[in-house]
Amino acid sequence: MGALGLLLVMAAAMVAAAAAAAATASAPRPFFVFGDSLVDSGNNNYLATTARADSPPYGLDYPTHRATGRFSNGLNVPDIISEHLGAKPVLPYLSPHLDGHKLLGGANFASAGVGILNDTGIQFVNIIRIQKQLRYFEQYQSRVRRLIGEPATQRLVRSALVLITLGGNDFVNNYYLLPFSARSRQFALPDYVRYLIAEYKTILQQLHGLGARRVLVTGSGPIGCAPAELATRSANGECDLELQRAAALYNPQLVQMTKDLNAQFGADVFVAVNAYRMHMDFISAPAAYGFVTSKVACCGQGPYNGVGLCTAMSSVCPDRSLYAFWDNFHPTERANRIIVSQFMAGSPDYMHPLNLSTILAMDAAAMP
């Protein structure tokens, strides 16, 4: 290498180092999101799929009052976590606006319709299945390495907060999608749950292998209580017992699996989030949380507004803050804020072994 070449290499290294220093100086904690429609912030807008929320009345109460691809009237759980991190919402990975130094704040890889299993959500055709989300995470790291160099990229990923939300679709859009689905013929429910947990364990091990060191892993919510299930499976407006049984089998095994992984890695990498209890608090006592109903969705049609998608033709409630559910499956922004409050301050019954406020304080104290 000639003198000029050496100077160019040194200059590039200095630019990368300066970029890395600028990125870490008083920047909010990077945040990565993986999973399904509960946490998708708009990736599916860029895909030819029916699993989209990019048309009104979605986004009715978002700051821009426009549909963004979030399955909510306003902010979703990752957006509200970002508020607590002192950061702007992380952009969808497929967004053309996620480029340059915006990459350093993290990315949202989630895609509505996906599950733990590759065959979950096949009716939605073109969605970002979880293995592809992980490949995109690898691609993301390559892009960041070109920006700030290898050591700084490793530090960025290891210091990041990660949220992963999977599992609900493996029941409602797979095992229970049809009366005699392929998976229900293949597995009795307890065996299916064990299979899901084993597959999910592999996914979390892959995330760890890609550098993730603080991962919030949400369990299944009370899927039998969603307005979609009340409309199709409930005769009296009570939560469907079979779907509730599925969640009750799945969640304790998920918690145990995260404990086993933490023991394997010798650190509290994975935090089990009790989404079931977070939701059931306001579903079972809506008035205590200021809701007029936790059965009827704000936007939809048919019994409980639970039939089909929320569209411009749907009835929409005038005050979204009074409803726990926005559409047939997804909470309103106000319900999401209640959920995130438990992320932040919940007891070990909600966040095991640590809540997010404790994690942020511990990790900030440990930083050099």
XYZ file of C-alpha atoms in Angstrom:
368
model
C 0.000 0.000 0.000
C 1.394 3.417 -0.971
C 1.575 6.447 1.292
C -1.573 7.939 -0.247
C -3.495 4.701 0.280
C -2.357 4.522 3.893
C -3.458 8.102 4.481
C -6.879 7.356 3.003
C -7.297 4.307 5.237
C -6.255 6.302 8.307
C -8.628 9.109 7.371
C -11.510 6.661 6.943
C -10.734 5.137 10.340
C -10.683 8.588 11.938
C -14.048 9.459 10.354
C -15.552 6.185 11.618
C -14.169 6.796 15.108
C -15.538 10.334 15.127
C -18.921 9.082 13.965
C -18.928 6.427 16.676
C -18.027 8.967 19.356
C -20.739 11.333 18.167
C -23.241 8.487 18.153
C -22.562 7.484 21.751
C -22.378 10.979 23.199
C -25.662 11.536 25.038
C -27.598 9.499 22.466
C -30.693 7.584 23.586
C -30.309 3.848 23.984
C -30.636 1.963 20.679
C -33.849 -0.035 20.387
C -34.655 -3.022 18.176
C -38.107 -4.528 17.693
C -39.036 -7.949 16.305
C -42.393 -9.654 16.029
C -45.955 -9.298 14.775
C -48.751 -6.750 14.340
C -48.756 -5.755 18.012
C -45.362 -4.124 17.421
C -45.208 -3.548 13.628
C -44.690 0.159 12.942
C -45.170 0.024 9.190
C -42.941 -2.574 7.516
C -45.951 -4.206 5.874
C -46.735 -0.914 4.111
C -43.891 -1.837 1.757
C -45.166 -5.363 1.052
C -47.915 -6.826 -1.128
C -49.985 -8.275 1.712
C -53.470 -7.951 3.185
C -51.937 -7.603 6.681
C -51.672 -3.831 6.494
C -52.849 -0.865 8.542
C -51.915 1.966 6.178
C -55.425 3.280 5.499
C -57.844 5.338 7.618
C -59.181 5.128 10.246
C -55.897 3.609 11.491
C -53.699 6.402 12.837
C -56.702 8.571 13.715
C -55.003 9.750 16.932
C -51.371 9.450 15.779
C -49.580 12.832 15.987
C -49.903 13.261 12.202
C -53.499 11.891 12.204
C -52.456 9.633 9.336
C -52.340 5.865 9.008
C -48.724 4.755 9.464
C -48.996 0.971 9.369
C -49.417 0.691 13.130
C -52.364 -1.478 14.152
C -53.646 1.198 16.505
C -55.552 4.431 16.614
C -52.299 6.062 17.744
C -49.049 4.899 19.300
C -48.168 1.243 19.805
C -46.091 -0.378 22.557
C -42.656 0.215 20.928
C -43.498 3.903 20.402
C -44.336 4.334 24.087
C -41.201 2.459 25.183
C -39.227 4.845 22.948
C -40.759 7.755 24.861
C -39.367 6.277 28.074
C -35.960 5.915 26.400
C -36.052 9.605 25.500
C -36.021 8.720 21.814
C -38.157 9.128 18.732
C -40.022 5.987 17.612
C -37.690 3.642 15.773
C -38.378 3.496 12.060
C -39.501 0.380 10.194
C -36.475 -1.341 8.692
C -38.010 -1.207 5.189
C -38.566 2.540 5.395
C -36.445 4.487 2.892
C -36.029 7.110 5.616
C -33.999 4.713 7.798
C -30.548 5.634 6.560
C -27.303 7.257 7.627
C -27.126 8.235 11.270
C -30.804 7.412 11.802
C -29.661 3.778 11.771
C -27.811 4.334 15.047
C -31.046 4.620 17.035
C -32.126 1.107 16.116
C -34.791 -0.331 13.838
C -38.161 -2.060 13.871
C -38.148 -5.367 11.959
C -41.653 -6.508 12.997
C -44.238 -7.591 10.449
C -47.960 -8.113 10.997
C -49.128 -11.706 10.636
C -45.926 -13.545 11.540
C -45.401 -16.106 14.257
C -42.782 -18.376 15.730
C -43.470 -20.921 12.997
C -42.810 -20.355 9.317
C -46.274 -21.613 8.313
C -48.086 -19.161 10.600
C -49.880 -16.424 8.672
C -49.546 -18.120 5.268
C -52.869 -16.532 4.286
C -51.132 -13.126 4.377
C -48.613 -14.356 1.768
C -45.879 -11.703 1.687
C -44.828 -10.917 5.263
C -41.422 -10.775 6.962
C -41.207 -14.103 8.758
C -39.065 -14.177 11.869
C -36.032 -15.794 10.217
C -36.038 -13.042 7.607
C -36.361 -10.442 10.383
C -33.169 -11.899 11.874
C -31.453 -11.799 8.461
C -32.452 -8.154 8.174
C -30.865 -7.598 11.608
C -27.609 -9.020 10.239
C -27.931 -6.762 7.201
C -28.592 -3.801 9.492
C -25.348 -4.499 11.365
C -23.410 -4.602 8.096
C -24.815 -1.191 7.176
C -23.889 0.237 10.575
C -20.366 -1.244 10.390
C -19.788 0.741 7.201
C -20.885 3.840 9.090
C -19.054 3.569 12.435
C -16.768 0.530 12.202
C -16.854 -2.961 13.726
C -16.019 -2.263 17.422
C -18.555 0.562 17.733
C -21.225 -1.515 15.993
C -20.700 -4.375 18.437
C -21.002 -1.953 21.354
C -24.159 -0.416 19.869
C -25.906 -3.781 19.469
C -24.827 -5.088 22.862
C -25.988 -1.910 24.602
C -29.377 -1.914 22.881
C -32.775 -2.759 24.268
C -34.624 -5.423 22.268
C -38.348 -6.220 22.251
C -39.719 -9.393 20.669
C -43.436 -10.176 20.479
C -44.412 -13.516 18.949
C -46.761 -16.402 19.665
C -50.336 -15.108 19.447
C -50.557 -15.699 15.701
C -49.315 -19.262 16.122
C -52.633 -19.910 17.838
C -55.207 -17.611 16.189
C -53.708 -17.634 12.680
C -52.463 -21.215 12.643
C -53.595 -23.861 15.155
C -57.123 -22.443 15.605
C -57.458 -20.726 12.229
C -59.627 -23.552 10.867
C -61.620 -26.206 12.754
C -59.269 -28.936 11.514
C -56.065 -27.061 10.735
C -52.956 -28.967 9.680
C -51.194 -28.185 12.964
C -54.201 -29.223 15.094
C -54.271 -32.551 13.256
C -50.528 -32.943 13.764
C -50.378 -31.972 17.463
C -52.551 -32.136 20.554
C -52.479 -28.681 22.160
C -49.932 -29.500 24.936
C -47.565 -30.995 22.341
C -48.023 -27.998 20.053
C -47.157 -25.622 22.893
C -43.978 -27.582 23.657
C -43.073 -27.443 19.963
C -43.609 -23.653 19.885
C -41.437 -23.159 22.971
C -38.617 -25.261 21.488
C -38.741 -23.270 18.237
C -38.885 -19.953 20.111
C -35.849 -20.966 22.164
C -33.862 -21.376 18.964
C -34.955 -17.902 17.804
C -33.853 -16.310 21.096
C -30.521 -18.127 20.933
C -30.057 -16.716 17.442
C -30.816 -13.211 18.728
C -28.172 -13.668 21.421
C -25.726 -14.895 18.785
C -26.364 -11.679 16.836
C -25.343 -9.622 19.876
C -28.586 -8.934 21.761
C -27.983 -8.697 25.519
C -31.224 -7.151 26.900
C -34.309 -8.741 25.387
C -37.902 -8.214 26.512
C -39.861 -11.352 25.543
C -43.630 -10.919 25.685
C -45.861 -13.876 26.423
C -49.225 -14.459 24.799
C -51.993 -12.091 25.750
C -55.505 -13.320 26.582
C -56.235 -14.205 22.964
C -59.643 -15.682 23.829
C -60.835 -12.231 24.934
C -60.121 -10.360 21.685
C -63.274 -8.974 20.037
C -62.549 -11.155 16.974
C -62.793 -14.273 19.124
C -65.841 -13.030 21.057
C -67.555 -12.479 17.701
C -66.804 -15.931 16.335
C -66.297 -18.257 19.313
C -68.275 -16.853 22.252
C -72.001 -17.380 22.759
C -72.332 -15.114 25.812
C -69.577 -12.500 25.524
C -67.208 -14.383 27.808
C -63.603 -15.077 26.790
C -63.212 -18.275 24.773
C -62.005 -20.949 27.178
C -60.071 -23.003 24.621
C -57.939 -20.071 23.465
C -57.444 -19.001 27.078
C -56.278 -22.540 27.852
C -53.730 -22.286 25.041
C -52.284 -19.080 26.535
C -52.335 -20.620 30.029
C -50.283 -23.587 28.794
C -47.891 -21.480 26.751
C -46.970 -18.618 29.089
C -45.491 -20.533 32.062
C -43.342 -22.594 29.694
C -42.115 -19.404 28.030
C -41.089 -17.975 31.417
C -39.236 -21.179 32.288
C -37.502 -21.188 28.914
C -36.205 -17.638 29.457
C -34.942 -18.663 32.904
C -33.129 -21.630 31.342
C -31.518 -19.412 28.713
C -30.407 -16.885 31.330
C -28.817 -19.708 33.317
C -27.115 -20.942 30.133
C -25.699 -17.480 29.350
C -24.944 -16.589 32.971
C -26.785 -13.254 32.800
C -30.289 -11.774 32.830
C -30.412 -11.403 29.057
C -34.079 -12.321 28.636
C -36.922 -10.679 30.539
C -40.285 -12.468 30.481
C -43.146 -10.006 30.016
C -46.504 -11.183 31.396
C -48.662 -9.716 28.621
C -51.546 -11.961 29.674
C -51.875 -10.377 33.110
C -51.188 -6.860 31.798
C -54.190 -7.189 29.486
C -56.437 -9.123 31.871
C -56.166 -6.377 34.483
C -58.219 -4.003 32.336
C -60.203 -6.655 30.446
C -61.616 -8.086 33.689
C -62.224 -4.684 35.326
C -62.519 -2.092 32.546
C -64.253 0.552 34.670
C -61.338 0.559 37.126
C -59.135 1.764 34.260
C -61.609 4.273 32.849
C -62.890 2.109 29.986
C -66.578 1.739 29.166
C -65.939 -1.666 27.570
C -63.225 -4.250 27.089
C -65.388 -6.434 24.835
C -66.454 -4.162 21.969
C -63.730 -2.814 19.673
C -63.777 0.869 18.846
C -63.504 0.230 15.103
C -65.147 -2.621 13.208
C -68.448 -4.229 12.393
C -70.590 -7.139 13.478
C -70.840 -8.510 17.038
C -68.396 -6.714 19.340
C -67.086 -4.888 16.219
C -65.017 -8.034 15.908
C -65.808 -9.196 12.369
C -63.222 -8.380 9.718
C -60.836 -5.485 9.429
C -61.186 -1.896 10.579
C -61.840 0.057 7.366
C -63.229 3.369 6.180
C -66.640 1.645 6.069
C -66.475 0.536 9.731
C -68.213 2.190 12.646
C -65.692 4.120 14.782
C -66.257 5.159 18.385
C -66.080 8.914 19.055
C -63.777 8.633 22.094
C -61.001 6.091 21.726
C -59.793 6.624 25.294
C -62.919 4.827 26.570
C -62.195 1.593 24.690
C -59.622 -1.080 25.546
C -59.566 -2.485 21.991
C -59.091 -0.396 18.877
C -59.886 -3.130 16.335
C -60.708 -6.824 16.459
C -57.330 -7.805 17.920
C -55.280 -4.734 18.881
C -55.426 -2.401 21.908
C -56.011 1.331 21.746
C -53.152 3.714 22.461
C -54.567 4.290 25.941
C -54.529 0.554 26.667
C -50.996 0.357 25.278
C -49.937 3.066 27.732
C -51.354 1.017 30.622
C -49.435 -2.019 29.343
C -46.149 -0.098 29.081
C -46.608 1.317 32.586
C -46.321 -2.288 33.788
C -43.238 -2.806 31.598
C -41.688 0.122 33.426
C -42.742 -0.465 37.036
C -44.371 -3.894 37.227
C -43.582 -6.389 39.970
C -41.878 -9.721 39.140
C -45.380 -11.100 38.496
C -45.461 -8.833 35.441
C -41.755 -8.526 34.516
C -39.422 -11.378 35.432
C -36.755 -11.004 36.722
C -36.595 -7.200 36.344
C -38.863 -4.391 35.194
C -37.676 -1.943 32.571
C -37.063 0.970 34.961
C -34.726 -1.240 36.994
C -32.959 -2.470 33.846
C -32.396 1.052 32.551
C -31.056 2.235 35.920
C -28.754 -0.783 36.346
C -27.402 -0.570 32.813
C -26.836 3.189 33.051
C -24.866 2.676 36.291
C -22.768 -0.036 34.644
C -21.794 2.105 31.663
C -18.189 3.365 31.652
